[in-house]
Every structure is written in C-alpha cells, then in structure tokens.
CSV table of C-alpha atoms in Angstrom, one decimal:
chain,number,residue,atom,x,y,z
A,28,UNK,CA,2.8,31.1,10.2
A,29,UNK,CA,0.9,27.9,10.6
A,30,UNK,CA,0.7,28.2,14.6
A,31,UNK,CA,-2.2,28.4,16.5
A,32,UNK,CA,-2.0,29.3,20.8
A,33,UNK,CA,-2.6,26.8,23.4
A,34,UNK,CA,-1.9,28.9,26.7
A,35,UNK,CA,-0.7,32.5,27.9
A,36,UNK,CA,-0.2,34.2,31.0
A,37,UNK,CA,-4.1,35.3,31.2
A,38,UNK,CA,-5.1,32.1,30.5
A,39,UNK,CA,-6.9,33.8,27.5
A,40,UNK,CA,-6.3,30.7,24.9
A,41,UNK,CA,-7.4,31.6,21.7
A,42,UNK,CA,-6.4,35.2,22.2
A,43,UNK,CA,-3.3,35.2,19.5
A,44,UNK,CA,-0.8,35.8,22.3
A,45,UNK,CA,-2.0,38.6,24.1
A,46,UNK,CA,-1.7,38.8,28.0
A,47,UNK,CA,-2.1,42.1,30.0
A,48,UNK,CA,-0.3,42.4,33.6
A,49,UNK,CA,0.1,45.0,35.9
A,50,UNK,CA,3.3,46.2,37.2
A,51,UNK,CA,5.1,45.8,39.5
A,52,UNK,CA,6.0,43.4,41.5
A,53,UNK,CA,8.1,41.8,38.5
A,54,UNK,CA,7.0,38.8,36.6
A,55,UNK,CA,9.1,36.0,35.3
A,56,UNK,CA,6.9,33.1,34.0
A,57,UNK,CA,5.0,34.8,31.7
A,58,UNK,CA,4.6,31.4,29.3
A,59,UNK,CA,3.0,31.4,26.0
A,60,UNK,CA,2.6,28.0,24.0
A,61,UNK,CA,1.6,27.4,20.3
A,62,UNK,CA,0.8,24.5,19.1
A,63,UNK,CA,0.8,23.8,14.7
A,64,UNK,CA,-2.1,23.3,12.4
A,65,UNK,CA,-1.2,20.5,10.6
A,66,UNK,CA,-1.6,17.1,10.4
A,67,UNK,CA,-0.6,13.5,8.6
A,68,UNK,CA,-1.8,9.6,9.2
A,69,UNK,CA,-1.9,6.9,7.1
A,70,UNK,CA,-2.4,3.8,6.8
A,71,UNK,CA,-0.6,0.1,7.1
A,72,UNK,CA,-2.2,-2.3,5.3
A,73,UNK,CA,-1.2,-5.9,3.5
A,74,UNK,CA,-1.1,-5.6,0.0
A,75,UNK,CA,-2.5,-8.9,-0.9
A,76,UNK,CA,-2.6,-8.6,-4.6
A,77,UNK,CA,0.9,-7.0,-4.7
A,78,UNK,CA,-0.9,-4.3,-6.6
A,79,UNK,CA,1.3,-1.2,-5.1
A,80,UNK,CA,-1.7,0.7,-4.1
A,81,UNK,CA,-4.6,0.4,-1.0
A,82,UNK,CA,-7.2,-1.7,-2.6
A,83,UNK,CA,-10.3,-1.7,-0.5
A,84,UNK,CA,-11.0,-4.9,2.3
A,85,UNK,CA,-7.3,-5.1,2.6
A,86,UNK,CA,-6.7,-6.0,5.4
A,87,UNK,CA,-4.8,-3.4,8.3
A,88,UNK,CA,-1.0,-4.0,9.6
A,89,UNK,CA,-1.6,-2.9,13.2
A,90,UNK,CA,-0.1,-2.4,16.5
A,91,UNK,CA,3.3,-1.3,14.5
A,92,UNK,CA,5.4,1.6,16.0
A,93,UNK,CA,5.7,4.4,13.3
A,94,UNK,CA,8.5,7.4,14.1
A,95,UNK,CA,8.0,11.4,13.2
A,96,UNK,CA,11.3,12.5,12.4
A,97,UNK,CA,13.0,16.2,11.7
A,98,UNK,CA,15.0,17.1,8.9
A,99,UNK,CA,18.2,16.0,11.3
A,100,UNK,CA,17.0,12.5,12.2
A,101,UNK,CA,15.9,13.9,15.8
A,102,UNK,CA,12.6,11.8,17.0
A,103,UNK,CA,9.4,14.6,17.6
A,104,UNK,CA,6.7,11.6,18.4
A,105,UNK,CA,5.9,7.9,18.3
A,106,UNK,CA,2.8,6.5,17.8
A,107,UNK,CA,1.5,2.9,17.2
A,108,UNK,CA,-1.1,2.0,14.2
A,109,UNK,CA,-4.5,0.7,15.7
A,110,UNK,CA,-6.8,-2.3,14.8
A,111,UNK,CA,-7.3,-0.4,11.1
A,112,UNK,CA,-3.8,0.2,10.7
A,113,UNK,CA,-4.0,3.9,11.0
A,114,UNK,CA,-1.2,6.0,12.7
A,115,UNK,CA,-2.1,9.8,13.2
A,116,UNK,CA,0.8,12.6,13.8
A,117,UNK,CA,-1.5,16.0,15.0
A,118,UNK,CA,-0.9,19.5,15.5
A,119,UNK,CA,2.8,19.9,13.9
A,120,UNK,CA,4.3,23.0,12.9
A,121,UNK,CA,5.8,24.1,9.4
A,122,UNK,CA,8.8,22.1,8.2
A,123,UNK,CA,10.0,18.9,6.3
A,124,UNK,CA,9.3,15.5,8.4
A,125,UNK,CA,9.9,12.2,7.9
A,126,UNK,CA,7.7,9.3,8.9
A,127,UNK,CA,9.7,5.9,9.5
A,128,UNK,CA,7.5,2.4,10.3
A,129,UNK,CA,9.8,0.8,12.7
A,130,UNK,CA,11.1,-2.3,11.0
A,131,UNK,CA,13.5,-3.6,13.5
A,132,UNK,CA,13.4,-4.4,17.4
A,133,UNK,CA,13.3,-2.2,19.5
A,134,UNK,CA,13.5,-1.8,23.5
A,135,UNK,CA,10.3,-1.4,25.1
A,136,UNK,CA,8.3,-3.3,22.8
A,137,UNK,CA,4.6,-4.5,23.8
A,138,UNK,CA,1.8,-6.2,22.1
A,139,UNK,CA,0.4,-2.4,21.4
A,140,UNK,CA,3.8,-1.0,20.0
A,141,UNK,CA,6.2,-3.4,17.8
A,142,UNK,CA,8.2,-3.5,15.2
A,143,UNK,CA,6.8,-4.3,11.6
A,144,UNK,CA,6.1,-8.5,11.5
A,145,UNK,CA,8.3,-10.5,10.2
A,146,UNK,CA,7.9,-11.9,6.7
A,147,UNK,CA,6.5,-8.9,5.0
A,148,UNK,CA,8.1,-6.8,1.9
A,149,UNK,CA,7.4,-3.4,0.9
A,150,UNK,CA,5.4,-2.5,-2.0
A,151,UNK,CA,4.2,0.6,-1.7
A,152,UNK,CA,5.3,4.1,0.0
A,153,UNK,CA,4.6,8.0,0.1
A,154,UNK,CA,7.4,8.4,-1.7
A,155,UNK,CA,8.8,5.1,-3.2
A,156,UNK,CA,10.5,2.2,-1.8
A,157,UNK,CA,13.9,3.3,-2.9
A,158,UNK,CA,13.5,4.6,0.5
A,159,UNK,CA,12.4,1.4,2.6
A,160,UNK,CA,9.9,2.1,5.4
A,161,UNK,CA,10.5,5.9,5.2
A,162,UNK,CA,8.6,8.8,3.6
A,163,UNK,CA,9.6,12.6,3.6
A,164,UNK,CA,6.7,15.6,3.9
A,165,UNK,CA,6.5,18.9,3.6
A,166,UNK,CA,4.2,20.8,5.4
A,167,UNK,CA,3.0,24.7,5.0
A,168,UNK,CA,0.3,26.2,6.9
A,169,UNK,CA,-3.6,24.4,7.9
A,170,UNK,CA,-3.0,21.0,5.9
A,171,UNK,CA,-4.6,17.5,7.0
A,172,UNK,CA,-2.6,15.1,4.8
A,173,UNK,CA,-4.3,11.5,5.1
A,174,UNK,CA,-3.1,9.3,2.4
A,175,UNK,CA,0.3,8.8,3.3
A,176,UNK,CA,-0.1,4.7,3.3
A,177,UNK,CA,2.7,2.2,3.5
A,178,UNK,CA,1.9,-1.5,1.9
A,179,UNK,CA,3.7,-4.7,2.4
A,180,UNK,CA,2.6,-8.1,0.8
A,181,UNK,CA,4.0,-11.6,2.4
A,182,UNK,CA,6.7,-14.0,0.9
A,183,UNK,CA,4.5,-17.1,0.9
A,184,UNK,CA,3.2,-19.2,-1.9
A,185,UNK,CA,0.6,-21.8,-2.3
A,186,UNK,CA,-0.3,-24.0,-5.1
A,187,UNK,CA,-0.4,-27.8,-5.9
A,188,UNK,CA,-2.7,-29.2,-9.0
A,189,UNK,CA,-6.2,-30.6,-10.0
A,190,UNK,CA,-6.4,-33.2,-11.2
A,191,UNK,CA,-8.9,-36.3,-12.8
A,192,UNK,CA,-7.9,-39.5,-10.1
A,193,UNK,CA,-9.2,-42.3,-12.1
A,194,UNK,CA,-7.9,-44.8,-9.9
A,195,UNK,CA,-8.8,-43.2,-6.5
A,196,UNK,CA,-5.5,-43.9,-4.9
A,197,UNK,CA,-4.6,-40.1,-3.9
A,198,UNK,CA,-2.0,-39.7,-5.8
A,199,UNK,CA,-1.3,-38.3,-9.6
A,200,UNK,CA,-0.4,-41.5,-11.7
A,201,UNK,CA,1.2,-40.7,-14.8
A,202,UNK,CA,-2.0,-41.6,-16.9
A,203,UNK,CA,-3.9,-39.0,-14.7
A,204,UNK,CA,-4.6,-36.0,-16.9
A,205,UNK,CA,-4.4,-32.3,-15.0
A,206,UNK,CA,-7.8,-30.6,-15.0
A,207,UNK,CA,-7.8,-27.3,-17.2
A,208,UNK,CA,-9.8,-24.3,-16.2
A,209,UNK,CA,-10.9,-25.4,-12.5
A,210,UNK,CA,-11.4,-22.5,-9.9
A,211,UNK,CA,-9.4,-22.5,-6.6
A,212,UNK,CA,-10.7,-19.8,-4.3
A,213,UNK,CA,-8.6,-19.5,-1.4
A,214,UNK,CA,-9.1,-17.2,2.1
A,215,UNK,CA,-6.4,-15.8,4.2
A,216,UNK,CA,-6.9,-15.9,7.9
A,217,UNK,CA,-4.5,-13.7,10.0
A,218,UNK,CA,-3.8,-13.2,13.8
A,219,UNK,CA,-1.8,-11.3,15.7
A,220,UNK,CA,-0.5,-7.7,14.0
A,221,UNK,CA,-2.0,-9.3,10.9
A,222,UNK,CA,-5.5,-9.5,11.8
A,223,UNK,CA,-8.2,-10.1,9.5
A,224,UNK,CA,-10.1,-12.0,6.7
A,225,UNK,CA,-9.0,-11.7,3.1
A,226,UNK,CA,-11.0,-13.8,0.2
A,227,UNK,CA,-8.8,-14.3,-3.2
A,228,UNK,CA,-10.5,-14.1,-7.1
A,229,UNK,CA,-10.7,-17.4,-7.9
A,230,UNK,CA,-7.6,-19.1,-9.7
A,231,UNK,CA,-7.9,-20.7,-12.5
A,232,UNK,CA,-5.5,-24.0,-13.1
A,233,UNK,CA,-3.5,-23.9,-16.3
A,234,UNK,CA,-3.5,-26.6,-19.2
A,235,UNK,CA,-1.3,-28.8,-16.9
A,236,UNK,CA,-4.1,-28.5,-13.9
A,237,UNK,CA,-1.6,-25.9,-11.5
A,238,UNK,CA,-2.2,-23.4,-9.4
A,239,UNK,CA,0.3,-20.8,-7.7
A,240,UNK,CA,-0.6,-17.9,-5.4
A,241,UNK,CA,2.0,-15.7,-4.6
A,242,UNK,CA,3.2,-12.7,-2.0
A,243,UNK,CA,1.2,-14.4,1.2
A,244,UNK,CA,1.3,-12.6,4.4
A,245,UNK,CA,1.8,-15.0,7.8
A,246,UNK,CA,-1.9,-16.5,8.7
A,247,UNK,CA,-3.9,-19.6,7.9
C-alpha cells in the first residue's frame, strides 16, 4: 500500500505493474520501480516573540541542511530550507521517519546547505524539544503533511532607559527621574541564513524608565 509506479519493462508508467513480453529469447532486466505517495515539509523560522508557535511575518531560517532518517538512524535524503525556510521531503513510502535540522558542522558545507546558525535556541518542534532538532512521523498511505515547523529564538538582549536629562549632559544624574510609560519600538535587521525584516510591539518603560527585550536572533 501507499506506492504508486514510476517505470516497467513496457515503459507503460501508470500501468500498476503490468508489462507483457514475448518469449523467448530470455529476459533478465525486466525492472519495475515504485515510488510512495506521501509527503512532509516544514518550515524554519525565528521565533521572535519566543511564543513556541509560527506567528505570521516571522521571519524564515534558510539555507539550513535538514536530514530524513529511518527508524534505524540510516540517512534516506537531504535537503536544504530555501529563502522562506521551507524544506520539502516528497514521494516516501509507508513507515516511521525522522526529520533532523543539522545543528552541527558538517563536511561539504556551502552557503546553500549549512548547519543551523549559531546563537539560536529551540523553542518549538513536531514533537517537543525534549527531542532537540529532531521530530518523529508516521506515515500511512496518500498524506501531504505540511506543518511540521521547527522554531528557534536568539540569546540576545537589548535595553537601556528613558529618561528626563535636565541638564543636557548625556548622562543620568542622580536627580534625573526615569520616564514611565514611553514606547520603544525596535526593528530587527538580519543577513545571512537569517534574512529578513522583523518590527517589535512597542515596549513600554517601567516606573524606573527601563526597557529589556529579550531572545534576539544575530542581525542589526
């Protein structure tokens, strides 16, 4: 079940396996090849809010190699994620698979087909991150399974304070009173695998005048 025919002897694709010959002289390469009928992709993307799901105008993770697996730990394919982040495993047969996003080096790598960036932490799997970078699936017959995403949010922070410089020196003398309530907005420029635009809510300052924003991918 859950095969469908590339090729047979006739040529006849399409024709479930049937071939006719006539005999003799003998024949030894009569081939037949089946390909399955399902398929999986996904999606890398930053998790800028660290909300541990894909929140729309996140932006993509791409360029990162992600691994089909077998049950065993045998390597079926590779593929890499493209400028949206999306890898895209097709016509597999029934069985339970593992998808692994390469986190380490790796020999061969290129600008098109690296390991996951540096700087990034998990937030979000298929599965669960009890699992890091890895997701099991089991597929039947005829299934197109598209949503199994993988989200990582950075380990930078930004913040400082607002506050009311009567003096106009630059600096926060210790009469200088933080402002309460002011909105920072703040954009995230990436390059590179990261690529992308990202615009924050605004962030308001506390009673003190602060600000802190948290889990920050690489970028400007």
């Amino acid at each position: 079940a859950g095969m469908a025919p590339t090729y047979d002897p006739d040529q006849a694709t399409g024709a479930n396996g049937i071939s006719i010959a006539i005999l003799p002289p003998d024949k030894t390469n009569f081939n037949f090849g089946f390909r399955g009928t399902n398929n999986i992709s996904g999606a890398l993307v930053l998790d800028m809010n660290a909300s541990g799901t894909k929140d729309s105008g996140e932006p993509p993770v791409q360029g990162v190699m992600v691994v089909l697996e077998d049950g065993s730990g045998n390597v079926i394919r590779t593929t890499a994620t493209n400028a949206s982040g999306i890898y895209q495993f097709n016509n597999l047969p029934t069985g339970t698979f593992a998808i692994r996003v390469n986190a380490l080096p790796f020999s061969g790598e290129t600008l098109a087909n690296h390991h996951l960036p540096d700087g990034l932490i998990a937030t979000f799997d298929p599965d669960g991150i009890a699992t890091l970078n890895r997701a099991s699936v089991t597929l039947t017959t005829n299934q197109n399974i598209i949503d199994r995403d993988f989200g990582y949010r950075g380990d930078g922070r930004i913040g400082d304070l607002v506050w009311i410089d009567y003096n106009a020196n630059g600096t926060q003398d210790s009469s200088e009173p933080g402002i309460n309530g002011a909105n920072v907005a703040i954009t995230w420029t990436g390059t590179g695998f990261l690529p992308g635009t990202y615009t924050f809510s605004p962030i308001a300052t506390n009673s003190s005048g602060g600000y802190l924003l948290s889990n920050l991918p690489p970028g400007s």
